[in-house]
Amino acid sequence: MGDLDAWLDELGLGQYAAAFAEHAIDAEVLETLTADDLKEIGIGALGHRKKLLAAIAARRDARTSTSSSAM
């Protein structure tokens, strides 16, 4: 979980690390999260949800482009 903790810290949202751990959110699950999921785990601030969703999309895009370039 340390990777996600560091990632959340980089986003300035380290206060949500415990919620991610409590709800067993790992790197695989992270990429499937929606705004409703984030709200359900206790991320109430709309701005924080938007920031997380944008960062999740960027992670997914980076992983996809890395996978594509490896082929």
mmCIF file of N, CA, C and O in Angstrom:
data_model
loop_
_atom_site.group_PDB
_atom_site.id
_atom_site.type_symbol
_atom_site.label_atom_id
_atom_site.label_comp_id
_atom_site.label_asym_id
_atom_site.label_seq_id
_atom_site.Cartn_x
_atom_site.Cartn_y
_atom_site.Cartn_z
ATOM 1 N N MET A 1 0.818 -1.200 0.000
ATOM 2 C CA MET A 1 0.000 0.000 0.000
ATOM 3 C C MET A 1 0.859 1.260 0.000
ATOM 4 O O MET A 1 0.388 2.323 -0.275
ATOM 5 N N GLY A 2 2.129 1.114 0.290
ATOM 6 C CA GLY A 2 3.029 2.259 0.357
ATOM 7 C C GLY A 2 3.053 3.089 -0.897
ATOM 8 O O GLY A 2 3.148 4.308 -0.846
ATOM 9 N N ASP A 3 2.947 2.435 -2.073
ATOM 10 C CA ASP A 3 2.943 3.151 -3.341
ATOM 11 C C ASP A 3 1.754 4.098 -3.427
ATOM 12 O O ASP A 3 1.900 5.253 -3.815
ATOM 13 N N LEU A 4 0.586 3.626 -3.038
ATOM 14 C CA LEU A 4 -0.596 4.486 -3.069
ATOM 15 C C LEU A 4 -0.510 5.586 -2.021
ATOM 16 O O LEU A 4 -0.957 6.703 -2.270
ATOM 17 N N ASP A 5 0.057 5.261 -0.870
ATOM 18 C CA ASP A 5 0.245 6.287 0.167
ATOM 19 C C ASP A 5 1.119 7.416 -0.370
ATOM 20 O O ASP A 5 0.788 8.595 -0.206
ATOM 21 N N ALA A 6 2.219 7.064 -1.011
ATOM 22 C CA ALA A 6 3.125 8.067 -1.581
ATOM 23 C C ALA A 6 2.431 8.853 -2.681
ATOM 24 O O ALA A 6 2.588 10.075 -2.777
ATOM 25 N N TRP A 7 1.661 8.165 -3.512
ATOM 26 C CA TRP A 7 0.926 8.808 -4.603
ATOM 27 C C TRP A 7 -0.080 9.818 -4.046
ATOM 28 O O TRP A 7 -0.165 10.946 -4.530
ATOM 29 N N LEU A 8 -0.806 9.414 -3.011
ATOM 30 C CA LEU A 8 -1.760 10.331 -2.382
ATOM 31 C C LEU A 8 -1.042 11.532 -1.773
ATOM 32 O O LEU A 8 -1.516 12.670 -1.892
ATOM 33 N N ASP A 9 0.096 11.289 -1.151
ATOM 34 C CA ASP A 9 0.889 12.386 -0.582
ATOM 35 C C ASP A 9 1.328 13.361 -1.673
ATOM 36 O O ASP A 9 1.261 14.575 -1.492
ATOM 37 N N GLU A 10 1.772 12.825 -2.817
ATOM 38 C CA GLU A 10 2.188 13.681 -3.932
ATOM 39 C C GLU A 10 1.046 14.567 -4.422
ATOM 40 O O GLU A 10 1.268 15.699 -4.852
ATOM 41 N N LEU A 11 -0.170 14.044 -4.350
ATOM 42 C CA LEU A 11 -1.347 14.808 -4.765
ATOM 43 C C LEU A 11 -1.795 15.805 -3.702
ATOM 44 O O LEU A 11 -2.677 16.616 -3.949
ATOM 45 N N GLY A 12 -1.181 15.719 -2.521
ATOM 46 C CA GLY A 12 -1.608 16.567 -1.411
ATOM 47 C C GLY A 12 -2.871 16.046 -0.743
ATOM 48 O O GLY A 12 -3.586 16.781 -0.077
ATOM 49 N N LEU A 13 -3.121 14.740 -0.933
ATOM 50 C CA LEU A 13 -4.340 14.124 -0.398
ATOM 51 C C LEU A 13 -4.021 12.922 0.490
ATOM 52 O O LEU A 13 -4.786 11.968 0.570
ATOM 53 N N GLY A 14 -2.901 13.007 1.178
ATOM 54 C CA GLY A 14 -2.458 11.921 2.039
ATOM 55 C C GLY A 14 -3.428 11.586 3.155
ATOM 56 O O GLY A 14 -3.400 10.476 3.693
ATOM 57 N N GLN A 15 -4.315 12.521 3.478
ATOM 58 C CA GLN A 15 -5.289 12.270 4.544
ATOM 59 C C GLN A 15 -6.258 11.139 4.179
ATOM 60 O O GLN A 15 -6.939 10.610 5.050
ATOM 61 N N TYR A 16 -6.291 10.736 2.916
ATOM 62 C CA TYR A 16 -7.194 9.662 2.499
ATOM 63 C C TYR A 16 -6.529 8.288 2.469
ATOM 64 O O TYR A 16 -7.182 7.302 2.137
ATOM 65 N N ALA A 17 -5.277 8.203 2.825
ATOM 66 C CA ALA A 17 -4.566 6.916 2.807
ATOM 67 C C ALA A 17 -5.268 5.883 3.685
ATOM 68 O O ALA A 17 -5.398 4.716 3.287
ATOM 69 N N ALA A 18 -5.738 6.288 4.843
ATOM 70 C CA ALA A 18 -6.411 5.343 5.740
ATOM 71 C C ALA A 18 -7.706 4.828 5.124
ATOM 72 O O ALA A 18 -8.027 3.641 5.240
ATOM 73 N N ALA A 19 -8.449 5.694 4.440
ATOM 74 C CA ALA A 19 -9.695 5.271 3.785
ATOM 75 C C ALA A 19 -9.403 4.278 2.677
ATOM 76 O O ALA A 19 -10.111 3.278 2.520
ATOM 77 N N PHE A 20 -8.352 4.526 1.907
ATOM 78 C CA PHE A 20 -7.974 3.595 0.845
ATOM 79 C C PHE A 20 -7.600 2.244 1.458
ATOM 80 O O PHE A 20 -8.014 1.198 0.950
ATOM 81 N N ALA A 21 -6.832 2.253 2.533
ATOM 82 C CA ALA A 21 -6.427 1.009 3.189
ATOM 83 C C ALA A 21 -7.644 0.298 3.792
ATOM 84 O O ALA A 21 -7.792 -0.921 3.623
ATOM 85 N N GLU A 22 -8.503 1.035 4.458
ATOM 86 C CA GLU A 22 -9.691 0.457 5.101
ATOM 87 C C GLU A 22 -10.593 -0.238 4.091
ATOM 88 O O GLU A 22 -11.218 -1.251 4.401
ATOM 89 N N HIS A 23 -10.646 0.289 2.891
ATOM 90 C CA HIS A 23 -11.530 -0.261 1.858
ATOM 91 C C HIS A 23 -10.786 -1.150 0.864
ATOM 92 O O HIS A 23 -11.323 -1.480 -0.200
ATOM 93 N N ALA A 24 -9.565 -1.559 1.227
ATOM 94 C CA ALA A 24 -8.756 -2.495 0.433
ATOM 95 C C ALA A 24 -8.566 -2.029 -1.007
ATOM 96 O O ALA A 24 -8.622 -2.818 -1.942
ATOM 97 N N ILE A 25 -8.322 -0.731 -1.171
ATOM 98 C CA ILE A 25 -8.081 -0.194 -2.505
ATOM 99 C C ILE A 25 -6.592 -0.297 -2.802
ATOM 100 O O ILE A 25 -5.768 0.305 -2.130
ATOM 101 N N ASP A 26 -6.288 -1.093 -3.811
ATOM 102 C CA ASP A 26 -4.910 -1.248 -4.262
ATOM 103 C C ASP A 26 -4.799 -0.645 -5.658
ATOM 104 O O ASP A 26 -5.754 -0.049 -6.167
ATOM 105 N N ALA A 27 -3.640 -0.791 -6.288
ATOM 106 C CA ALA A 27 -3.402 -0.174 -7.596
ATOM 107 C C ALA A 27 -4.384 -0.674 -8.650
ATOM 108 O O ALA A 27 -4.825 0.089 -9.509
ATOM 109 N N GLU A 28 -4.748 -1.948 -8.579
ATOM 110 C CA GLU A 28 -5.692 -2.508 -9.547
ATOM 111 C C GLU A 28 -7.088 -1.925 -9.369
ATOM 112 O O GLU A 28 -7.738 -1.518 -10.332
ATOM 113 N N VAL A 29 -7.554 -1.884 -8.129
ATOM 114 C CA VAL A 29 -8.887 -1.351 -7.840
ATOM 115 C C VAL A 29 -8.928 0.152 -8.113
ATOM 116 O O VAL A 29 -9.934 0.677 -8.601
ATOM 117 N N LEU A 30 -7.838 0.827 -7.832
ATOM 118 C CA LEU A 30 -7.760 2.275 -8.005
ATOM 119 C C LEU A 30 -8.235 2.687 -9.389
ATOM 120 O O LEU A 30 -9.003 3.637 -9.533
ATOM 121 N N GLU A 31 -7.813 1.968 -10.407
ATOM 122 C CA GLU A 31 -8.128 2.345 -11.783
ATOM 123 C C GLU A 31 -9.594 2.188 -12.134
ATOM 124 O O GLU A 31 -10.034 2.674 -13.173
ATOM 125 N N THR A 32 -10.368 1.527 -11.280
ATOM 126 C CA THR A 32 -11.788 1.320 -11.556
ATOM 127 C C THR A 32 -12.689 2.259 -10.763
ATOM 128 O O THR A 32 -13.901 2.226 -10.935
ATOM 129 N N LEU A 33 -12.101 3.079 -9.904
ATOM 130 C CA LEU A 33 -12.911 3.930 -9.030
ATOM 131 C C LEU A 33 -13.669 5.010 -9.797
ATOM 132 O O LEU A 33 -13.159 5.576 -10.762
ATOM 133 N N THR A 34 -14.868 5.277 -9.320
ATOM 134 C CA THR A 34 -15.702 6.335 -9.875
ATOM 135 C C THR A 34 -15.889 7.417 -8.814
ATOM 136 O O THR A 34 -15.524 7.223 -7.642
ATOM 137 N N ALA A 35 -16.499 8.519 -9.207
ATOM 138 C CA ALA A 35 -16.784 9.594 -8.248
ATOM 139 C C ALA A 35 -17.678 9.078 -7.120
ATOM 140 O O ALA A 35 -17.468 9.414 -5.952
ATOM 141 N N ASP A 36 -18.641 8.235 -7.455
ATOM 142 C CA ASP A 36 -19.518 7.669 -6.424
ATOM 143 C C ASP A 36 -18.748 6.776 -5.461
ATOM 144 O O ASP A 36 -19.000 6.796 -4.261
ATOM 145 N N ASP A 37 -17.800 5.992 -5.999
ATOM 146 C CA ASP A 37 -16.967 5.149 -5.136
ATOM 147 C C ASP A 37 -16.176 6.005 -4.155
ATOM 148 O O ASP A 37 -16.099 5.693 -2.961
ATOM 149 N N LEU A 38 -15.579 7.066 -4.665
ATOM 150 C CA LEU A 38 -14.777 7.940 -3.809
ATOM 151 C C LEU A 38 -15.643 8.562 -2.718
ATOM 152 O O LEU A 38 -15.229 8.655 -1.561
ATOM 153 N N LYS A 39 -16.841 8.958 -3.089
ATOM 154 C CA LYS A 39 -17.763 9.531 -2.101
ATOM 155 C C LYS A 39 -18.130 8.483 -1.049
ATOM 156 O O LYS A 39 -18.185 8.780 0.145
ATOM 157 N N GLU A 40 -18.350 7.246 -1.503
ATOM 158 C CA GLU A 40 -18.729 6.163 -0.602
ATOM 159 C C GLU A 40 -17.652 5.858 0.432
ATOM 160 O O GLU A 40 -17.955 5.488 1.571
ATOM 161 N N ILE A 41 -16.385 6.021 0.058
ATOM 162 C CA ILE A 41 -15.314 5.724 1.023
ATOM 163 C C ILE A 41 -14.963 6.932 1.888
ATOM 164 O O ILE A 41 -14.030 6.877 2.672
ATOM 165 N N GLY A 42 -15.706 8.018 1.716
ATOM 166 C CA GLY A 42 -15.540 9.144 2.628
ATOM 167 C C GLY A 42 -14.838 10.362 2.066
ATOM 168 O O GLY A 42 -14.465 11.260 2.817
ATOM 169 N N ILE A 43 -14.632 10.413 0.767
ATOM 170 C CA ILE A 43 -14.011 11.595 0.174
ATOM 171 C C ILE A 43 -15.149 12.532 -0.231
ATOM 172 O O ILE A 43 -15.729 12.414 -1.314
ATOM 173 N N GLY A 44 -15.485 13.409 0.706
ATOM 174 C CA GLY A 44 -16.664 14.252 0.548
ATOM 175 C C GLY A 44 -16.458 15.484 -0.302
ATOM 176 O O GLY A 44 -17.385 15.946 -0.964
ATOM 177 N N ALA A 45 -15.265 16.028 -0.291
ATOM 178 C CA ALA A 45 -15.018 17.273 -1.013
ATOM 179 C C ALA A 45 -14.989 17.024 -2.520
ATOM 180 O O ALA A 45 -14.210 16.200 -3.009
ATOM 181 N N LEU A 46 -15.845 17.717 -3.244
ATOM 182 C CA LEU A 46 -15.922 17.560 -4.695
ATOM 183 C C LEU A 46 -14.569 17.817 -5.348
ATOM 184 O O LEU A 46 -14.144 17.071 -6.233
ATOM 185 N N GLY A 47 -13.871 18.845 -4.905
ATOM 186 C CA GLY A 47 -12.568 19.158 -5.478
ATOM 187 C C GLY A 47 -11.578 18.025 -5.314
ATOM 188 O O GLY A 47 -10.809 17.720 -6.224
ATOM 189 N N HIS A 48 -11.603 17.374 -4.163
ATOM 190 C CA HIS A 48 -10.699 16.250 -3.925
ATOM 191 C C HIS A 48 -11.065 15.069 -4.813
ATOM 192 O O HIS A 48 -10.178 14.392 -5.349
ATOM 193 N N ARG A 49 -12.376 14.819 -4.979
ATOM 194 C CA ARG A 49 -12.791 13.723 -5.869
ATOM 195 C C ARG A 49 -12.357 14.008 -7.299
ATOM 196 O O ARG A 49 -11.840 13.126 -7.987
ATOM 197 N N LYS A 50 -12.551 15.233 -7.766
ATOM 198 C CA LYS A 50 -12.156 15.603 -9.131
ATOM 199 C C LYS A 50 -10.644 15.441 -9.317
ATOM 200 O O LYS A 50 -10.184 14.931 -10.329
ATOM 201 N N LYS A 51 -9.892 15.888 -8.316
ATOM 202 C CA LYS A 51 -8.434 15.785 -8.397
ATOM 203 C C LYS A 51 -8.001 14.329 -8.451
ATOM 204 O O LYS A 51 -7.132 13.956 -9.249
ATOM 205 N N LEU A 52 -8.615 13.493 -7.623
ATOM 206 C CA LEU A 52 -8.290 12.070 -7.631
ATOM 207 C C LEU A 52 -8.674 11.416 -8.949
ATOM 208 O O LEU A 52 -7.897 10.634 -9.504
ATOM 209 N N LEU A 53 -9.847 11.727 -9.475
ATOM 210 C CA LEU A 53 -10.271 11.125 -10.738
ATOM 211 C C LEU A 53 -9.335 11.508 -11.875
ATOM 212 O O LEU A 53 -9.001 10.676 -12.722
ATOM 213 N N ALA A 54 -8.903 12.762 -11.900
ATOM 214 C CA ALA A 54 -7.956 13.200 -12.937
ATOM 215 C C ALA A 54 -6.624 12.465 -12.791
ATOM 216 O O ALA A 54 -6.034 12.024 -13.781
ATOM 217 N N ALA A 55 -6.152 12.308 -11.557
ATOM 218 C CA ALA A 55 -4.879 11.617 -11.316
ATOM 219 C C ALA A 55 -4.995 10.128 -11.637
ATOM 220 O O ALA A 55 -4.052 9.530 -12.158
ATOM 221 N N ILE A 56 -6.151 9.534 -11.350
ATOM 222 C CA ILE A 56 -6.377 8.119 -11.678
ATOM 223 C C ILE A 56 -6.344 7.942 -13.194
ATOM 224 O O ILE A 56 -5.723 7.021 -13.708
ATOM 225 N N ALA A 57 -7.014 8.839 -13.914
ATOM 226 C CA ALA A 57 -7.015 8.771 -15.379
ATOM 227 C C ALA A 57 -5.597 8.925 -15.929
ATOM 228 O O ALA A 57 -5.210 8.212 -16.869
ATOM 229 N N ALA A 58 -4.819 9.819 -15.351
ATOM 230 C CA ALA A 58 -3.440 10.022 -15.804
ATOM 231 C C ALA A 58 -2.604 8.766 -15.561
ATOM 232 O O ALA A 58 -1.793 8.376 -16.408
ATOM 233 N N ARG A 59 -2.792 8.119 -14.415
ATOM 234 C CA ARG A 59 -2.077 6.864 -14.117
ATOM 235 C C ARG A 59 -2.434 5.795 -15.126
ATOM 236 O O ARG A 59 -1.575 5.092 -15.644
ATOM 237 N N ARG A 60 -3.740 5.679 -15.390
ATOM 238 C CA ARG A 60 -4.226 4.672 -16.337
ATOM 239 C C ARG A 60 -3.660 4.942 -17.731
ATOM 240 O O ARG A 60 -3.192 4.032 -18.406
ATOM 241 N N ASP A 61 -3.698 6.204 -18.147
ATOM 242 C CA ASP A 61 -3.166 6.574 -19.465
ATOM 243 C C ASP A 61 -1.670 6.301 -19.562
ATOM 244 O O ASP A 61 -1.193 5.818 -20.586
ATOM 245 N N ALA A 62 -0.938 6.614 -18.511
ATOM 246 C CA ALA A 62 0.507 6.376 -18.509
ATOM 247 C C ALA A 62 0.801 4.881 -18.597
ATOM 248 O O ALA A 62 1.700 4.458 -19.330
ATOM 249 N N ARG A 63 0.047 4.084 -17.865
ATOM 250 C CA ARG A 63 0.237 2.630 -17.893
ATOM 251 C C ARG A 63 -0.114 2.086 -19.279
ATOM 252 O O ARG A 63 0.600 1.268 -19.835
ATOM 253 N N THR A 64 -1.196 2.576 -19.859
ATOM 254 C CA THR A 64 -1.622 2.114 -21.179
ATOM 255 C C THR A 64 -0.600 2.494 -22.250
ATOM 256 O O THR A 64 -0.264 1.668 -23.099
ATOM 257 N N SER A 65 -0.093 3.717 -22.183
ATOM 258 C CA SER A 65 0.886 4.132 -23.197
ATOM 259 C C SER A 65 2.209 3.393 -23.034
ATOM 260 O O SER A 65 2.871 3.076 -24.005
ATOM 261 N N THR A 66 2.572 3.056 -21.808
ATOM 262 C CA THR A 66 3.778 2.268 -21.563
ATOM 263 C C THR A 66 3.601 0.860 -22.109
ATOM 264 O O THR A 66 4.499 0.319 -22.742
ATOM 265 N N SER A 67 2.426 0.285 -21.898
ATOM 266 C CA SER A 67 2.139 -1.058 -22.409
ATOM 267 C C SER A 67 2.142 -1.058 -23.924
ATOM 268 O O SER A 67 2.659 -1.980 -24.552
ATOM 269 N N SER A 68 1.565 -0.031 -24.538
ATOM 270 C CA SER A 68 1.484 0.047 -25.994
ATOM 271 C C SER A 68 2.869 0.223 -26.611
ATOM 272 O O SER A 68 3.161 -0.361 -27.641
ATOM 273 N N SER A 69 3.718 1.023 -25.990
ATOM 274 C CA SER A 69 5.042 1.274 -26.552
ATOM 275 C C SER A 69 5.965 0.064 -26.382
ATOM 276 O O SER A 69 6.939 -0.081 -27.092
ATOM 277 N N ALA A 70 5.638 -0.815 -25.460
ATOM 278 C CA ALA A 70 6.449 -2.019 -25.244
ATOM 279 C C ALA A 70 6.203 -3.064 -26.323
ATOM 280 O O ALA A 70 6.971 -3.991 -26.489
ATOM 281 N N MET A 71 5.107 -2.929 -27.050
ATOM 282 C CA MET A 71 4.758 -3.920 -28.076
ATOM 283 C C MET A 71 5.496 -3.699 -29.333
ATOM 284 O O MET A 71 6.026 -3.038 -29.887
#
